[in-house]
Structures are given as structure tokens and as C-alpha cells.
Amino acid sequence: MDIMDIWGKTTSVIQEKIGEQAFDLWFKPVKLIQLQDEQATMEVPNRFFKEWIEDHYIVMINEALEGFLKKHVTVKFKISEKQQDATIRKIEAKMENRRAKLASRGIFLNPKYTFDSFVVGPSNQFACAAAVSVANSPGRSYNPLFIYGGVGLGKTHLMNAIGNSIIDKSSGVKLMYASADQFISECIYSMRNNKMDEFKDKYRNLDVLVIDDIQFIAGKASTQDELFHTFNTLYNLQKQVIFSSDRPPSEISPITERLRSRFAMGLTADIQIPDIETKVAILGKKSEMEGIKLPEDVMFFLASRVKSNIRDLEACMIRLGAHASLIAKPITVEMVKDVLKDMIHEEEKALNVDFILKTVCEYYGLKLNDIKAKKRSRDIAFPRQVAMYLCRLLTDVSLSEIGKCFGGKDHSTVIHACKQIEDRKGSDEDFSKKLDYLIKKIKNQE
């Protein structure tokens, strides 16, 4: 089977999985140009094609290729030289150098996320200033640094920027960047396989520990205990610890009070949804880095219509850039309306029960099936009542319809749930704050 046949069969499998529209946009311009040993080299039109496919489709490509070749394959992308101007080549070379340096030291930071590429505005100014201070004086400035905010607003960017800055300045620093899920998984594996000494040695002999999305440690008692002792060890040695979360320490539940106090004993900084001017500035910087020409009216249009987060804004920009490069036409507002009709907001999204359920489940760390089931345990029944209350408060859906959305409950169950939450809200100030946070999160469609 020659290289064209292999790529043809591979793309047929991919097209079935992602659909014709996404396939035409992201895969038609891609060519398989070399198959040597266990490495497949593909040519892509430009850098934003490369990064989008690496972020969204690399696993799918690997699986499809390995299915035909019956062996392990590593995929490498080559950018078409004719499409790459001098500025983009310089950015790409710098990023590849940083990526190689990080890989050689086993540090899993994203080389794209630096302070130079972070756009500062009123919504993130304090958090960015704190991050820069920590990067300049790790272990001596703010320890721990706790950054929180909604999904896609820049927390992960800042966390990686701190790490990249420290690595650039200190060649011998021992730094670990991990998600909370990774920390939890490694801790559980080590407990089950009598390897806790190795786990402790890995995490307690660092100069800098960065843990992203720490809210997922809620409800994991044994892991919380290990994190508490890991934190104490590093803190007492004046080593820097950095956490991020989608909520402040006071609203992460259930966690032990001693761990909550550790989260809050340094500096806590939040990131809010940016204003339109900051969004425009972000689009300007990102489009320049990606080599996408975005007219000013297009940037303002996108900034005013994409209300959710920066991640969605960037996704819109990348999709526009890809479409414009394929049809060889400049990006206009009319093109935006046509290409992104499924992504932009012509008007505010109407709040619905499904979105509220999803948000409440994420907050309490539950699965959607759990909250709709007949389980009456406290850890499920109470979040279910909260969700019912919020559906009643924030939508025009009838009591009976709300009950049906919760696995066929009747309207009296919804009434009882709303009364319970009202009573709790009036007598428990801490819970009232958590409820206000959820309402704000749902209204902002985060």
C-alpha cells in the first residue's frame, strides 16, 4: 500500500468520526508526505493548522494510522514553507527550542504560554502582577499563590507562564507542573502498589510545585492528606507552591479545614471575564502570533458576541483563519456570521435546565446520571435540591417539567427542595455565598 492509499484510508476513518464540515476545514489541506520507520510526517498550510490539529485530532490520527500500519506511529507536522513568513518562522523556532528544552528535563509546560503572550486588562491585572512577582522570586514572594476564575479565562496560561519564566532564569530548578487529576491518580496508584516513598520523593523534593484545577481534590480524603503533608514539607523549605481553581478556597467542598487554610494562607487572586477592550487586545496579539489578519471591525464583532471565555474566542479566530486561508479571501464580518453561526451569540443564550444541571454537577463533582437517579444519600440529594431550586429561580420552566428533568420527580418534590434551600440560605451564610457564586456562574454562562 503506497503513502497516498494509506492517507486516503486514514482520512476516510477520520471523516466518519468528525463529520464532513470539520473534515473539509481541517484535513483536506493536510498531506502525508513521508512514512519512515515509526514516524509519519504531514504537511500543513500554516502554524494555526498545526496547533489546532495537535490539540484536537492527534490521538484520532495516531489511532487511524496505527490501525492500518499495525505498528506504533509518531506523527510530526511540517509547515508549508511558502505559507510561513519570517515573523512566524521566528516564533515557531523559538517555541520549538523551548519545547525541546522542557522535554529534555521532563517538564510538561506548554511553551506557548508565556507572560509575553498574556494580554493584561482590568479583569486579570492583579492575578498577572502576582504571577510575575512569584516568577521573579519563587518561594519568597507569595506562597502559596492561589489563582481562581471561570473556565477559559487564563488561569492555565498564567500557571504555565510562571513555570516557563522560572525555567528560563534557572537552569537547575526542579519544577513540577501537574493537573489535580494527575496528582490524584499518582497518589492512588502509589498507595495501591506500596510505592508511597517514591511518590513522596517525587513531589516533596521540588523547588516549585504547580497544580492546576485543584478543585477536583474535593471529596478525596486520602489524597487531601498527602497534599497537606506535601504542601507543609515544601512550604517549610521555602519552596514555591501554586494552585489554580474555578472557585476560591472557601467554596471548594468537601475538603479538610486544615487544607483549606493552607490554600488561603498566601495570596488569592481571581480572574474575571474580560471587557470588550481586553478581548480585542487579546485577539490582536493572538492573531499576530498566528499570522491571521483580523480587521478591527471583525475583532470588535467577535469580542462583543463571544461572551463565554477567551478559549472560545481563540477557537473562533483559528477557525476563521483556517477558512480564509482555504478560500484565499480576507476575513470580514459577513464571513464571521457565516462561518461561526454555530459559535457566536446573536443574542443571549436562554438559560435552560440542562445547563443548570451541568453546572451544579461540575460544582459538586457529580455525574449527571447521579443527580437524576433515585439515590437519596446526602452527597447527592442536597446538590439535587440545589439544582431544582436554581431551575425554579432562573428559568420559566414549570414545576412539573423541572421534576421530569430530574428522573421523573413530581412537582411536590421540587416545591420541597426549593423550601429546603430557602431555609438553608437564610440560616447559613457560607452556603448563601456558595449559592450566589453558582447563580453568577450560570448567568454568565461560564
Coordinates of C-alpha atoms in Angstrom, one line a residue:
M1 CA 0.0 0.0 0.0
D2 CA 1.6 3.3 -1.0
I3 CA 1.6 6.5 1.0
M4 CA -1.4 8.0 -0.8
D5 CA -3.6 4.9 -0.2
I6 CA -2.6 4.9 3.5
W7 CA -3.6 8.6 3.9
G8 CA -6.8 8.1 1.9
K9 CA -8.0 5.2 4.1
T10 CA -6.9 7.1 7.3
T11 CA -8.8 10.2 6.3
S12 CA -11.9 8.2 5.5
V13 CA -12.0 6.9 9.0
I14 CA -11.4 10.4 10.4
Q15 CA -14.2 11.9 8.3
E16 CA -16.7 9.3 9.6
K17 CA -15.8 10.4 13.1
I18 CA -15.8 14.2 12.8
G19 CA -18.2 14.9 10.0
E20 CA -17.9 16.5 6.6
Q21 CA -17.7 20.1 7.6
A22 CA -14.9 19.7 10.2
F23 CA -13.1 17.3 7.8
D24 CA -13.2 19.8 4.9
L25 CA -11.9 22.6 7.1
W26 CA -9.0 20.8 8.9
F27 CA -8.0 17.8 6.9
K28 CA -8.4 18.5 3.2
P29 CA -5.4 20.8 3.2
V30 CA -3.2 18.3 5.1
K31 CA -0.8 16.0 3.2
L32 CA 1.0 12.8 4.4
I33 CA 4.4 13.4 2.8
Q34 CA 6.6 10.8 4.5
L35 CA 6.4 7.5 6.3
Q36 CA 9.7 6.3 7.7
D37 CA 10.1 3.6 10.3
E38 CA 7.7 4.6 13.0
Q39 CA 7.3 8.3 12.1
A40 CA 4.7 9.9 9.8
T41 CA 5.4 13.4 8.6
M42 CA 2.5 15.6 7.5
E43 CA 2.5 18.9 5.7
V44 CA 0.0 21.6 7.0
P45 CA -0.7 25.0 5.5
N46 CA 0.4 27.1 8.5
R47 CA 1.1 27.2 12.2
F48 CA -2.5 27.5 13.4
F49 CA -3.5 24.4 11.4
K50 CA -0.6 22.6 13.1
E51 CA -1.6 23.7 16.6
W52 CA -5.3 23.0 16.2
I53 CA -4.8 19.5 14.8
E54 CA -2.2 18.8 17.6
D55 CA -4.7 20.0 20.2
H56 CA -7.8 18.3 18.9
Y57 CA -7.1 15.5 16.5
I58 CA -3.6 14.0 17.1
V59 CA -5.0 10.9 19.0
M60 CA -7.5 10.2 16.3
I61 CA -4.8 10.4 13.6
N62 CA -2.5 8.1 15.5
E63 CA -5.2 5.5 16.1
A64 CA -6.3 5.5 12.5
L65 CA -2.7 5.3 11.1
E66 CA -1.7 2.6 13.6
G67 CA -4.9 0.6 12.6
F68 CA -3.7 0.4 9.0
L69 CA 0.0 0.1 9.6
K70 CA -0.3 -2.4 12.6
K71 CA 2.6 -0.7 14.5
H72 CA 3.2 2.3 16.7
V73 CA 3.4 5.6 14.8
T74 CA 4.6 9.1 15.9
V75 CA 3.1 12.0 14.0
K76 CA 5.2 15.0 13.1
F77 CA 3.9 18.1 11.3
K78 CA 5.8 20.2 8.8
I79 CA 4.5 23.7 7.9
S80 CA 4.5 24.6 4.2
E81 CA 7.4 26.9 3.7
K82 CA 5.6 29.1 1.1
Q83 CA 2.9 29.9 3.7
Q84 CA 5.3 30.8 6.5
D85 CA 6.6 34.3 6.7
A86 CA 9.7 35.4 8.5
T87 CA 7.9 36.5 11.7
I88 CA 6.0 33.3 12.1
R89 CA 9.1 31.2 11.4
K90 CA 10.9 33.1 14.2
I91 CA 8.1 32.5 16.6
E92 CA 7.9 28.8 15.6
A93 CA 11.7 28.3 16.0
K94 CA 11.6 29.9 19.5
M95 CA 8.8 27.7 20.5
E96 CA 10.4 24.5 19.3
N97 CA 13.6 25.4 21.2
R98 CA 11.6 25.9 24.4
R99 CA 9.6 22.7 23.8
A100 CA 12.9 20.7 23.3
K101 CA 14.4 22.2 26.5
L102 CA 11.3 21.4 28.5
A103 CA 11.1 17.8 27.1
S104 CA 14.8 17.2 27.9
R105 CA 14.0 18.0 31.6
G106 CA 10.7 16.1 31.7
I107 CA 8.7 19.2 32.5
F108 CA 5.2 19.3 30.9
L109 CA 4.7 23.0 30.5
N110 CA 3.0 24.5 27.4
P111 CA 5.7 26.5 25.5
K112 CA 3.1 28.8 24.0
Y113 CA 2.0 30.2 27.4
T114 CA 4.4 32.9 28.5
F115 CA 4.0 36.4 30.1
D116 CA 4.8 37.9 26.7
S117 CA 1.8 36.3 25.1
F118 CA -0.6 37.1 28.0
V119 CA -2.7 40.2 27.5
V120 CA -3.3 42.2 30.7
G121 CA -6.5 44.0 31.3
P122 CA -8.7 45.1 34.3
S123 CA -10.1 41.6 34.7
N124 CA -6.7 39.9 35.2
Q125 CA -4.3 42.7 36.2
F126 CA -3.9 41.7 39.8
A127 CA -3.5 38.0 39.1
C128 CA -0.9 38.7 36.4
A129 CA 1.1 41.0 38.7
A130 CA 1.1 38.4 41.4
A131 CA 2.2 35.7 38.9
V132 CA 5.1 37.9 37.7
S133 CA 6.1 38.5 41.3
V134 CA 6.2 34.8 42.1
A135 CA 8.1 34.0 38.9
N136 CA 10.7 36.6 39.8
S137 CA 11.1 35.4 43.4
P138 CA 9.7 31.9 43.8
G139 CA 9.3 30.8 47.5
R140 CA 9.8 34.4 48.7
S141 CA 7.1 36.5 47.2
Y142 CA 3.6 35.0 47.7
N143 CA 3.4 31.4 48.9
P144 CA 1.2 29.7 48.1
L145 CA -0.3 31.6 45.1
F146 CA -3.9 30.6 44.5
I147 CA -5.4 31.8 41.2
Y148 CA -9.1 31.2 40.6
G149 CA -11.7 32.1 37.9
G150 CA -14.0 30.6 35.3
V151 CA -13.2 28.2 32.5
G152 CA -11.0 29.5 29.7
L153 CA -10.1 32.9 31.3
G154 CA -6.4 32.5 31.5
K155 CA -5.6 30.6 34.7
T156 CA -3.6 27.8 32.9
H157 CA -1.8 30.4 30.8
L158 CA -0.6 32.2 33.9
M159 CA 0.4 29.0 35.7
N160 CA 2.4 27.9 32.6
A161 CA 3.9 31.4 32.2
I162 CA 5.2 31.3 35.8
G163 CA 6.8 27.9 35.1
N164 CA 8.3 29.0 31.8
S165 CA 9.7 32.2 33.3
I166 CA 11.3 30.3 36.2
I167 CA 12.8 27.7 33.8
D168 CA 14.3 30.4 31.6
K169 CA 16.0 32.0 34.5
S170 CA 17.2 29.0 36.5
S171 CA 18.6 26.0 34.6
G172 CA 18.8 23.8 37.6
V173 CA 15.4 24.4 39.2
K174 CA 13.3 21.4 40.0
L175 CA 9.8 22.2 38.8
M176 CA 6.7 20.0 38.5
Y177 CA 3.5 21.1 36.7
A178 CA 0.6 18.7 37.1
S179 CA -3.2 18.7 37.0
A180 CA -5.1 17.8 40.1
D181 CA -6.3 14.6 38.3
Q182 CA -2.6 13.6 37.7
F183 CA -1.8 14.1 41.4
I184 CA -4.8 12.1 42.5
S185 CA -4.1 9.3 40.1
E186 CA -0.5 9.0 41.0
C187 CA -1.3 9.1 44.7
I188 CA -3.9 6.3 44.4
Y189 CA -1.6 4.2 42.3
S190 CA 1.2 4.6 44.8
M191 CA -1.0 3.7 47.7
R192 CA -2.2 0.5 46.0
N193 CA 1.2 -0.6 44.9
N194 CA 3.2 0.2 48.0
K195 CA 5.1 3.0 46.3
M196 CA 4.3 5.9 48.5
D197 CA 8.0 6.6 49.2
E198 CA 8.6 7.2 45.5
F199 CA 5.5 9.4 45.3
K200 CA 6.7 11.5 48.3
D201 CA 10.2 11.7 46.9
K202 CA 8.8 13.0 43.6
Y203 CA 6.6 15.7 45.0
R204 CA 8.4 16.8 48.1
N205 CA 11.9 17.3 46.6
L206 CA 10.9 20.2 44.3
D207 CA 11.7 23.9 44.1
V208 CA 8.4 24.7 42.6
L209 CA 5.1 22.7 42.6
V210 CA 2.3 23.9 40.3
I211 CA -1.1 22.1 40.4
D212 CA -3.9 23.1 38.1
D213 CA -7.7 22.7 38.8
I214 CA -7.2 21.8 42.4
Q215 CA -11.0 21.8 43.0
F216 CA -11.0 18.2 41.8
I217 CA -9.4 17.1 45.0
A218 CA -12.7 17.8 46.8
G219 CA -14.0 14.6 48.4
K220 CA -10.7 12.7 48.0
A221 CA -9.8 12.3 51.7
S222 CA -6.5 10.3 51.4
T223 CA -5.2 12.4 48.5
Q224 CA -6.0 15.6 50.5
D225 CA -4.0 14.2 53.4
E226 CA -1.0 13.6 51.1
L227 CA -1.3 17.1 49.5
F228 CA -1.4 18.6 53.0
H229 CA 1.8 17.0 54.1
T230 CA 3.4 17.7 50.7
F231 CA 2.5 21.3 51.0
N232 CA 3.9 21.6 54.5
T233 CA 7.2 20.0 53.5
L234 CA 7.7 22.4 50.6
Y235 CA 6.4 25.4 52.5
N236 CA 8.7 24.8 55.4
L237 CA 11.7 24.6 53.0
Q238 CA 10.6 27.9 51.4
K239 CA 9.7 26.2 48.1
Q240 CA 7.0 27.8 45.9
V241 CA 3.6 26.2 45.6
I242 CA 1.0 27.4 43.1
F243 CA -2.6 26.3 42.8
S244 CA -5.4 27.2 40.3
S245 CA -9.2 26.5 40.7
D246 CA -12.5 27.5 39.2
R247 CA -13.6 28.8 42.7
P248 CA -12.0 30.4 45.8
P249 CA -10.7 28.2 48.6
S250 CA -13.7 29.0 50.8
E251 CA -16.0 27.4 48.1
I252 CA -14.1 24.2 47.5
S253 CA -16.1 21.4 49.3
P254 CA -15.7 18.9 50.7
I255 CA -12.1 19.4 51.8
T256 CA -10.5 19.4 55.3
E257 CA -10.3 22.8 57.0
R258 CA -6.6 22.4 57.5
L259 CA -6.0 22.1 53.8
R260 CA -8.4 24.9 53.0
S261 CA -6.4 27.1 55.4
R262 CA -3.2 26.2 53.5
F263 CA -4.8 27.2 50.2
A264 CA -5.7 30.6 51.6
M265 CA -2.6 31.4 53.7
G266 CA -0.7 33.1 50.9
L267 CA -2.2 35.3 48.2
T268 CA -5.5 34.5 46.5
A269 CA -6.1 36.3 43.1
D270 CA -9.1 36.0 40.9
I271 CA -9.6 36.4 37.1
Q272 CA -12.9 37.8 35.8
I273 CA -14.5 37.7 32.4
P274 CA -12.6 40.4 30.4
D275 CA -14.3 43.5 29.0
I276 CA -14.6 44.1 25.2
E277 CA -11.4 46.2 25.0
T278 CA -9.3 43.5 26.6
K279 CA -10.9 40.9 24.3
V280 CA -10.0 43.0 21.3
A281 CA -6.4 43.3 22.6
I282 CA -6.2 39.5 23.1
L283 CA -7.5 38.9 19.6
G284 CA -4.9 41.4 18.2
K285 CA -2.0 39.7 19.9
K286 CA -3.1 36.1 19.2
S287 CA -3.9 36.9 15.5
E288 CA -0.4 38.4 15.1
M289 CA 1.2 35.4 16.7
E290 CA -0.8 33.0 14.5
G291 CA -0.3 35.0 11.3
I292 CA -4.1 35.6 10.9
K293 CA -5.1 39.0 9.5
L294 CA -8.2 40.2 11.6
P295 CA -9.6 43.6 10.6
E296 CA -10.6 45.8 13.6
D297 CA -14.3 45.6 12.9
V298 CA -14.1 41.8 12.9
M299 CA -12.2 41.9 16.3
F300 CA -14.9 44.1 17.8
F301 CA -17.7 42.0 16.4
L302 CA -16.2 38.8 17.9
A303 CA -15.4 40.5 21.2
S304 CA -19.0 41.7 21.6
R305 CA -20.6 38.4 20.5
V306 CA -18.4 35.7 22.2
K307 CA -19.4 36.2 25.8
S308 CA -18.2 32.9 27.4
N309 CA -14.4 32.9 27.7
I310 CA -11.1 33.5 26.0
R311 CA -10.7 29.9 24.9
D312 CA -13.9 30.1 22.8
L313 CA -12.7 33.5 21.4
E314 CA -9.4 31.9 20.2
A315 CA -11.2 28.9 18.7
C316 CA -13.3 31.3 16.6
M317 CA -10.2 33.1 15.5
I318 CA -8.4 29.9 14.5
R319 CA -11.5 28.6 12.6
L320 CA -11.8 31.9 10.7
G321 CA -8.1 31.8 9.8
A322 CA -8.3 28.3 8.5
H323 CA -11.4 29.1 6.4
A324 CA -9.9 32.3 5.0
S325 CA -6.6 30.5 4.0
L326 CA -8.6 27.8 2.2
I327 CA -10.7 30.1 0.1
A328 CA -8.0 32.8 -0.2
K329 CA -10.2 35.6 0.8
P330 CA -9.9 38.3 3.6
I331 CA -11.8 37.9 6.8
T332 CA -14.9 40.1 7.0
V333 CA -17.8 40.4 9.4
E334 CA -20.0 38.7 6.8
M335 CA -17.6 35.7 6.8
V336 CA -17.7 35.6 10.6
K337 CA -21.5 35.4 10.6
D338 CA -21.5 32.6 8.1
V339 CA -18.6 30.5 9.3
L340 CA -19.2 30.9 13.0
K341 CA -23.0 30.9 13.1
D342 CA -22.9 27.9 15.4
M343 CA -20.4 29.5 17.8
I344 CA -21.3 33.2 18.2
H345 CA -24.2 34.7 20.1
E346 CA -26.7 36.6 18.1
E347 CA -28.4 37.2 21.4
E348 CA -28.0 36.0 25.0
K349 CA -28.4 32.2 25.3
A350 CA -31.6 31.4 27.1
L351 CA -30.9 29.7 30.4
N352 CA -32.1 26.1 30.4
V353 CA -32.4 23.2 32.8
D354 CA -29.7 21.1 31.1
F355 CA -27.1 23.9 31.5
I356 CA -28.0 24.4 35.2
L357 CA -27.8 20.7 35.8
K358 CA -24.4 20.5 34.1
T359 CA -23.1 23.5 36.2
V360 CA -24.3 22.1 39.5
C361 CA -22.8 18.6 38.7
E362 CA -19.5 20.1 37.9
Y363 CA -19.5 22.2 41.1
Y364 CA -20.3 19.2 43.4
G365 CA -18.2 16.7 41.4
L366 CA -21.2 14.5 40.4
K367 CA -22.2 12.8 37.2
L368 CA -25.4 13.8 35.5
N369 CA -26.8 10.3 35.9
D370 CA -26.3 10.5 39.7
I371 CA -28.4 13.7 40.2
K372 CA -31.2 12.3 38.0
A373 CA -31.2 8.9 39.8
K374 CA -33.3 7.9 42.8
K375 CA -30.3 7.9 45.2
R376 CA -31.1 9.6 48.5
S377 CA -27.6 9.8 50.0
R378 CA -26.8 13.3 51.4
D379 CA -23.9 13.9 48.9
I380 CA -26.4 13.5 46.0
A381 CA -29.7 14.6 47.5
F382 CA -28.5 18.0 48.6
P383 CA -27.0 19.0 45.2
R384 CA -30.2 17.7 43.6
Q385 CA -32.2 20.1 45.7
V386 CA -29.8 23.0 44.9
A387 CA -30.2 22.2 41.2
M388 CA -34.0 22.2 41.5
Y389 CA -34.0 25.5 43.3
L390 CA -31.8 27.1 40.7
C391 CA -34.0 25.8 37.9
R392 CA -37.1 27.3 39.6
L393 CA -35.3 30.6 40.2
L394 CA -33.6 31.1 36.8
T395 CA -35.9 29.6 34.3
D396 CA -39.6 29.8 33.3
V397 CA -39.9 26.0 33.3
S398 CA -42.9 24.7 35.2
L399 CA -42.5 22.7 38.5
S400 CA -43.8 19.6 36.8
E401 CA -41.3 19.9 33.9
I402 CA -38.4 20.5 36.3
G403 CA -39.4 17.3 38.1
K404 CA -39.4 15.4 34.8
C405 CA -35.8 16.6 34.1
F406 CA -34.7 15.0 37.4
G407 CA -35.7 11.5 36.6
G408 CA -39.5 11.8 36.8
K409 CA -39.9 13.6 40.2
D410 CA -43.3 15.2 40.8
H411 CA -43.9 18.9 41.4
S412 CA -44.2 18.4 45.2
T413 CA -40.6 17.2 45.3
V414 CA -39.5 20.3 43.6
I415 CA -41.5 22.5 46.0
H416 CA -40.0 20.7 49.0
A417 CA -36.5 21.1 47.5
C418 CA -37.0 24.8 47.0
K419 CA -38.2 25.3 50.6
Q420 CA -35.2 23.4 52.0
I421 CA -32.8 25.5 50.1
E422 CA -34.6 28.8 51.0
D423 CA -34.4 27.8 54.7
R424 CA -30.7 26.8 54.4
K425 CA -29.9 30.0 52.6
G426 CA -31.5 32.1 55.4
S427 CA -29.6 30.3 58.2
D428 CA -26.3 29.5 56.6
E429 CA -24.2 32.5 55.4
D430 CA -21.5 30.3 54.0
F431 CA -24.0 28.3 51.9
S432 CA -25.7 31.5 50.8
K433 CA -22.3 32.7 49.4
K434 CA -21.9 29.4 47.5
L435 CA -25.4 29.7 46.1
D436 CA -24.7 33.3 44.9
Y437 CA -21.5 32.0 43.2
L438 CA -23.4 29.3 41.4
I439 CA -26.1 31.8 40.3
K440 CA -23.4 34.2 38.9
K441 CA -21.7 31.4 37.2
I442 CA -24.9 30.2 35.5
K443 CA -25.9 33.7 34.5
N444 CA -22.5 34.4 32.9
Q445 CA -22.8 31.1 31.0
E446 CA -19.3 30.1 32.0

